[in-house]
PDB file of C-alpha atoms in Angstrom:
ATOM      1  CA  ASP M 177      27.012  34.210-134.109  1.00 60.00           C
ATOM      2  CA  TYR M 178      25.913  30.839-132.785  1.00 67.00           C
ATOM      3  CA  ILE M 179      22.403  29.914-131.838  1.00 64.00           C
ATOM      4  CA  ASP M 180      22.780  27.993-128.605  1.00 60.00           C
ATOM      5  CA  ASP M 181      20.226  26.028-126.700  1.00 60.00           C
ATOM      6  CA  ILE M 182      20.262  22.983-124.461  1.00 67.00           C
ATOM      7  CA  TRP M 183      21.775  20.865-127.242  1.00 74.00           C
ATOM      8  CA  GLY M 184      25.182  22.497-127.749  1.00 87.00           C
ATOM      9  CA  TYR M 185      26.271  23.062-131.360  1.00 91.00           C
ATOM     10  CA  ASN M 186      26.687  21.055-134.541  1.00 92.00           C
ATOM     11  CA  PHE M 187      29.642  22.266-136.610  1.00 93.00           C
ATOM     12  CA  ARG M 188      29.060  19.647-139.342  1.00 91.00           C
ATOM     13  CA  ASP M 189      25.462  20.608-140.088  1.00 84.00           C
ATOM     14  CA  SER M 190      24.525  23.920-138.494  1.00 72.00           C
ATOM     15  CA  THR M 191      20.825  23.307-139.159  1.00 72.00           C
ATOM     16  CA  SER M 192      20.450  20.685-136.429  1.00 78.00           C
ATOM     17  CA  HIS M 193      21.467  19.792-132.887  1.00 83.00           C
ATOM     18  CA  PRO M 194      24.721  17.885-132.234  1.00 88.00           C
ATOM     19  CA  TYR M 195      23.274  14.393-132.622  1.00 89.00           C
ATOM     20  CA  ASP M 196      25.549  11.365-132.283  1.00 92.00           C
ATOM     21  CA  ASP M 197      25.181   9.257-135.430  1.00 90.00           C
ATOM     22  CA  ASP M 198      28.148   7.000-134.610  1.00 91.00           C
ATOM     23  CA  GLY M 199      27.774   6.251-130.892  1.00 93.00           C
ATOM     24  CA  HIS M 200      31.362   7.024-129.943  1.00 93.00           C
ATOM     25  CA  GLY M 201      30.517  10.396-128.398  1.00 92.00           C
ATOM     26  CA  THR M 202      27.700   8.864-126.373  1.00 94.00           C
ATOM     27  CA  HIS M 203      29.946   6.101-125.055  1.00 95.00           C
ATOM     28  CA  VAL M 204      32.730   8.551-124.123  1.00 95.00           C
ATOM     29  CA  SER M 205      30.232  10.947-122.523  1.00 95.00           C
ATOM     30  CA  GLY M 206      28.803   8.098-120.451  1.00 96.00           C
ATOM     31  CA  THR M 207      32.299   7.159-119.322  1.00 95.00           C
ATOM     32  CA  VAL M 208      32.848  10.741-118.181  1.00 94.00           C
ATOM     33  CA  ALA M 209      29.491  11.745-116.734  1.00 95.00           C
ATOM     34  CA  GLY M 210      27.157   8.756-116.873  1.00 94.00           C
ATOM     35  CA  ARG M 211      25.125   7.705-113.899  1.00 90.00           C
ATOM     36  CA  LEU M 212      24.430   4.245-112.476  1.00 88.00           C
ATOM     37  CA  GLY M 213      28.122   3.519-112.095  1.00 88.00           C
ATOM     38  CA  THR M 214      29.329   4.214-115.631  1.00 91.00           C
ATOM     39  CA  GLY M 215      30.740   7.727-115.237  1.00 95.00           C
ATOM     40  CA  ILE M 216      33.691   8.873-113.207  1.00 93.00           C
ATOM     41  CA  ALA M 217      32.121  12.326-112.713  1.00 95.00           C
ATOM     42  CA  PRO M 218      28.326  11.771-112.725  1.00 95.00           C
ATOM     43  CA  ASP M 219      27.578  15.338-111.627  1.00 94.00           C
ATOM     44  CA  ALA M 220      29.582  16.904-114.469  1.00 94.00           C
ATOM     45  CA  LYS M 221      27.754  18.972-117.058  1.00 93.00           C
ATOM     46  CA  LEU M 222      28.436  18.208-120.724  1.00 94.00           C
ATOM     47  CA  LEU M 223      28.265  20.420-123.788  1.00 93.00           C
ATOM     48  CA  GLY M 224      27.842  18.454-127.007  1.00 92.00           C
ATOM     49  CA  LEU M 225      29.833  19.780-129.967  1.00 94.00           C
ATOM     50  CA  LYS M 226      29.588  17.757-133.164  1.00 94.00           C
ATOM     51  CA  VAL M 227      32.607  18.015-135.470  1.00 95.00           C
ATOM     52  CA  LEU M 228      32.669  14.664-137.322  1.00 94.00           C
ATOM     53  CA  ASN M 229      30.212  12.793-139.514  1.00 91.00           C
ATOM     54  CA  SER M 230      29.006   9.210-138.969  1.00 89.00           C
ATOM     55  CA  SER M 231      32.155   7.739-140.542  1.00 90.00           C
ATOM     56  CA  GLY M 232      34.509   9.846-138.412  1.00 89.00           C
ATOM     57  CA  SER M 233      35.428  12.342-141.125  1.00 91.00           C
ATOM     58  CA  GLY M 234      35.406  16.087-140.800  1.00 93.00           C
ATOM     59  CA  ASN M 235      37.252  19.331-141.290  1.00 96.00           C
ATOM     60  CA  GLU M 236      40.001  20.400-138.943  1.00 97.00           C
ATOM     61  CA  SER M 237      38.643  23.944-139.084  1.00 97.00           C
ATOM     62  CA  ASP M 238      35.359  22.708-137.530  1.00 96.00           C
ATOM     63  CA  ASP M 239      37.352  21.421-134.563  1.00 97.00           C
ATOM     64  CA  TRP M 240      39.069  24.770-134.153  1.00 98.00           C
ATOM     65  CA  LEU M 241      35.710  26.570-134.260  1.00 96.00           C
ATOM     66  CA  ALA M 242      34.424  24.146-131.624  1.00 96.00           C
ATOM     67  CA  VAL M 243      37.364  25.048-129.371  1.00 97.00           C
ATOM     68  CA  GLN M 244      36.558  28.741-129.792  1.00 96.00           C
ATOM     69  CA  TYR M 245      32.891  28.045-129.036  1.00 93.00           C
ATOM     70  CA  ALA M 246      33.807  26.036-125.917  1.00 95.00           C
ATOM     71  CA  LEU M 247      35.908  28.935-124.665  1.00 96.00           C
ATOM     72  CA  MET M 248      33.032  31.350-125.306  1.00 93.00           C
ATOM     73  CA  MET M 249      30.766  29.047-123.270  1.00 92.00           C
ATOM     74  CA  ASN M 250      33.278  28.946-120.373  1.00 94.00           C
ATOM     75  CA  VAL M 251      33.943  25.225-120.715  1.00 95.00           C
ATOM     76  CA  ARG M 252      36.651  24.150-118.261  1.00 97.00           C
ATOM     77  CA  VAL M 253      37.707  20.791-119.727  1.00 97.00           C
ATOM     78  CA  GLY M 254      37.661  19.860-123.405  1.00 96.00           C
ATOM     79  CA  ASN M 255      37.659  16.185-124.379  1.00 95.00           C
ATOM     80  CA  PHE M 256      38.999  15.325-127.825  1.00 93.00           C
ATOM     81  CA  SER M 257      38.297  11.650-128.350  1.00 90.00           C
ATOM     82  CA  ILE M 258      39.096  12.276-131.986  1.00 93.00           C
ATOM     83  CA  GLY M 259      42.309  12.442-133.895  1.00 94.00           C
ATOM     84  CA  TRP M 260      43.895  13.055-137.249  1.00 95.00           C
ATOM     85  CA  ARG M 261      46.388  10.431-138.455  1.00 94.00           C
ATOM     86  CA  TYR M 262      49.751  11.650-139.751  1.00 92.00           C
ATOM     87  CA  SER M 263      48.960  10.015-143.090  1.00 91.00           C
ATOM     88  CA  ARG M 264      46.100  12.519-143.490  1.00 94.00           C
ATOM     89  CA  GLU M 265      48.619  15.368-143.074  1.00 96.00           C
ATOM     90  CA  PRO M 266      46.869  17.393-140.379  1.00 97.00           C
ATOM     91  CA  ASP M 267      47.816  21.037-139.997  1.00 98.00           C
ATOM     92  CA  ARG M 268      49.936  20.354-136.916  1.00 98.00           C
ATOM     93  CA  PRO M 269      51.245  23.941-136.534  1.00 98.00           C
ATOM     94  CA  MET M 270      47.670  25.257-136.472  1.00 98.00           C
ATOM     95  CA  TRP M 271      46.577  22.535-134.050  1.00 98.00           C
ATOM     96  CA  ARG M 272      49.423  23.460-131.733  1.00 98.00           C
ATOM     97  CA  SER M 273      48.565  27.144-131.942  1.00 98.00           C
ATOM     98  CA  VAL M 274      44.869  26.494-131.239  1.00 98.00           C
ATOM     99  CA  MET M 275      45.664  24.179-128.333  1.00 98.00           C
ATOM    100  CA  GLN M 276      48.264  26.575-126.866  1.00 98.00           C
ATOM    101  CA  ASN M 277      45.805  29.452-127.070  1.00 98.00           C
ATOM    102  CA  ALA M 278      43.052  27.361-125.489  1.00 98.00           C
ATOM    103  CA  THR M 279      45.237  26.212-122.599  1.00 98.00           C
ATOM    104  CA  ASP M 280      46.542  29.765-122.104  1.00 98.00           C
ATOM    105  CA  LEU M 281      42.896  30.827-121.732  1.00 98.00           C
ATOM    106  CA  GLY M 282      42.313  28.181-119.056  1.00 97.00           C
ATOM    107  CA  LEU M 283      40.854  25.254-120.998  1.00 98.00           C
ATOM    108  CA  VAL M 284      42.189  21.906-119.832  1.00 98.00           C
ATOM    109  CA  VAL M 285      42.507  19.884-123.040  1.00 98.00           C
ATOM    110  CA  VAL M 286      42.451  16.088-122.955  1.00 98.00           C
ATOM    111  CA  ALA M 287      42.888  13.991-126.108  1.00 97.00           C
ATOM    112  CA  GLY M 288      43.161  10.335-126.972  1.00 96.00           C
ATOM    113  CA  SER M 289      46.504   9.095-128.266  1.00 97.00           C
ATOM    114  CA  GLY M 290      45.017   7.190-131.182  1.00 96.00           C
ATOM    115  CA  ASN M 291      44.697   3.586-132.283  1.00 94.00           C
ATOM    116  CA  GLU M 292      47.900   2.973-134.236  1.00 94.00           C
ATOM    117  CA  GLY M 293      49.753   0.929-131.597  1.00 94.00           C
ATOM    118  CA  SER M 294      53.514   1.263-131.320  1.00 92.00           C
ATOM    119  CA  SER M 295      54.275   1.271-135.051  1.00 87.00           C
ATOM    120  CA  ASP M 296      56.122   4.048-136.891  1.00 87.00           C
ATOM    121  CA  PRO M 297      57.470   6.273-134.100  1.00 90.00           C
ATOM    122  CA  PRO M 298      57.488   9.274-133.888  1.00 93.00           C
ATOM    123  CA  ASN M 299      54.453   9.503-136.152  1.00 89.00           C
ATOM    124  CA  ASN M 300      51.881   7.218-134.576  1.00 92.00           C
ATOM    125  CA  LEU M 301      50.017   9.527-132.194  1.00 96.00           C
ATOM    126  CA  ARG M 302      47.068  11.290-133.708  1.00 97.00           C
ATOM    127  CA  THR M 303      46.754  15.063-133.725  1.00 98.00           C
ATOM    128  CA  PRO M 304      45.798  16.797-131.385  1.00 98.00           C
ATOM    129  CA  GLY M 305      47.018  14.045-129.018  1.00 98.00           C
ATOM    130  CA  ASP M 306      50.561  14.761-130.184  1.00 98.00           C
ATOM    131  CA  VAL M 307      50.443  18.421-129.074  1.00 98.00           C
ATOM    132  CA  PRO M 308      52.894  18.952-126.185  1.00 98.00           C
ATOM    133  CA  GLU M 309      50.710  21.338-124.173  1.00 96.00           C
ATOM    134  CA  ILE M 310      47.715  19.041-123.718  1.00 97.00           C
ATOM    135  CA  ILE M 311      47.010  15.911-121.681  1.00 98.00           C
ATOM    136  CA  THR M 312      47.151  12.830-123.913  1.00 98.00           C
ATOM    137  CA  VAL M 313      45.563   9.571-122.770  1.00 98.00           C
ATOM    138  CA  GLY M 314      46.514   6.073-123.895  1.00 97.00           C
ATOM    139  CA  ALA M 315      44.509   2.889-123.260  1.00 97.00           C
ATOM    140  CA  ILE M 316      45.122  -0.026-120.902  1.00 98.00           C
ATOM    141  CA  ASP M 317      43.162  -3.235-120.424  1.00 97.00           C
ATOM    142  CA  SER M 318      41.785  -4.814-117.235  1.00 95.00           C
ATOM    143  CA  THR M 319      45.207  -6.320-116.401  1.00 97.00           C
ATOM    144  CA  LEU M 320      46.756  -2.821-116.582  1.00 97.00           C
ATOM    145  CA  ALA M 321      48.657  -3.812-119.733  1.00 97.00           C
ATOM    146  CA  LEU M 322      48.874  -1.337-122.577  1.00 96.00           C
ATOM    147  CA  ALA M 323      46.097  -2.040-125.080  1.00 97.00           C
ATOM    148  CA  SER M 324      47.580  -3.392-128.308  1.00 96.00           C
ATOM    149  CA  PHE M 325      45.935  -0.657-130.374  1.00 96.00           C
ATOM    150  CA  SER M 326      46.897   2.302-128.151  1.00 97.00           C
ATOM    151  CA  SER M 327      49.360   4.696-129.794  1.00 97.00           C
ATOM    152  CA  THR M 328      52.553   4.969-127.783  1.00 94.00           C
ATOM    153  CA  GLY M 329      54.683   7.795-129.143  1.00 93.00           C
ATOM    154  CA  PRO M 330      57.061   9.501-128.695  1.00 96.00           C
ATOM    155  CA  VAL M 331      56.175  12.577-130.744  1.00 97.00           C
ATOM    156  CA  GLN M 332      58.334  15.007-132.676  1.00 97.00           C
ATOM    157  CA  TRP M 333      58.191  18.792-132.909  1.00 98.00           C
ATOM    158  CA  ASP M 334      60.860  21.375-133.750  1.00 97.00           C
ATOM    159  CA  ASP M 335      61.373  21.967-130.023  1.00 98.00           C
ATOM    160  CA  TYR M 336      61.228  18.194-129.315  1.00 98.00           C
ATOM    161  CA  PRO M 337      63.400  16.605-132.027  1.00 98.00           C
ATOM    162  CA  TYR M 338      63.375  12.834-132.490  1.00 97.00           C
ATOM    163  CA  PRO M 339      65.168  10.964-131.130  1.00 96.00           C
ATOM    164  CA  PRO M 340      64.286  11.070-128.305  1.00 97.00           C
ATOM    165  CA  GLY M 341      61.249  13.277-128.998  1.00 97.00           C
ATOM    166  CA  LEU M 342      58.589  14.034-126.401  1.00 97.00           C
ATOM    167  CA  ILE M 343      57.143  11.160-124.384  1.00 97.00           C
ATOM    168  CA  LYS M 344      53.410  10.805-125.015  1.00 97.00           C
ATOM    169  CA  PRO M 345      50.838   9.737-123.922  1.00 97.00           C
ATOM    170  CA  ASP M 346      50.947  11.545-120.600  1.00 98.00           C
ATOM    171  CA  ILE M 347      48.680   9.077-118.818  1.00 98.00           C
ATOM    172  CA  VAL M 348      46.829   5.835-119.469  1.00 97.00           C
ATOM    173  CA  ALA M 349      43.314   4.803-118.468  1.00 96.00           C
ATOM    174  CA  PRO M 350      40.968   1.871-119.071  1.00 95.00           C
ATOM    175  CA  GLY M 351      40.188   1.646-122.772  1.00 96.00           C
ATOM    176  CA  VAL M 352      39.211  -1.990-123.337  1.00 97.00           C
ATOM    177  CA  ALA M 353      35.766  -3.410-122.522  1.00 96.00           C
ATOM    178  CA  VAL M 354      34.627  -0.152-120.906  1.00 96.00           C
ATOM    179  CA  HIS M 355      30.978  -0.318-119.777  1.00 95.00           C
ATOM    180  CA  SER M 356      29.081   2.795-120.835  1.00 97.00           C
ATOM    181  CA  CYS M 357      26.048   4.310-122.540  1.00 96.00           C
ATOM    182  CA  VAL M 358      24.996   3.470-126.097  1.00 96.00           C
ATOM    183  CA  ILE M 359      22.456   4.703-128.630  1.00 94.00           C
ATOM    184  CA  PRO M 360      19.435   4.445-128.550  1.00 92.00           C
ATOM    185  CA  GLY M 361      19.733   3.557-124.856  1.00 93.00           C
ATOM    186  CA  GLY M 362      21.246   1.009-122.549  1.00 95.00           C
ATOM    187  CA  TYR M 363      24.839   0.016-121.909  1.00 95.00           C
ATOM    188  CA  GLU M 364      27.555  -1.950-123.670  1.00 96.00           C
ATOM    189  CA  ASP M 365      31.205  -2.807-123.206  1.00 96.00           C
ATOM    190  CA  TRP M 366      33.318  -1.151-125.902  1.00 95.00           C
TER     191      TRP M 366
END
């Protein structure tokens, strides 16, 4: 059972609300639903689910619980601006199963591609961004050029052997010098 209130849920420390001790979640949330010109969907409602600590570390199982929680709360779109590098050996089969189940239940899943650039294909997209069934987003700059850090794929799965693998990311969006919300208040370009 989860105790829910206006804050959402903290899967890292279940004794407190899902505070943002890094700032990344706040900046991404502002890009999605911020007002005063920062958000692309300012009337959207957000549900904060904390799965990582201040240094960006966490347990994959916390992410999977967060997906289950989001489904229980009838969330329609899940944003995963997180990712597990291949070098950390994420449980890719479980990620794919969780993401397939979530999309089958109607959750639109969007994930960042990662920050590893174009090195080491087919292993440079972070998980869950490498999962075939979800929408993976790469980063472009203000000239519409691919950001140097944005992971480019392709990805490899048993049903998408490399080469050629599966082309990912699925779409690109501004990811350099994006103006959005920051902690403890105000706006910055990240």
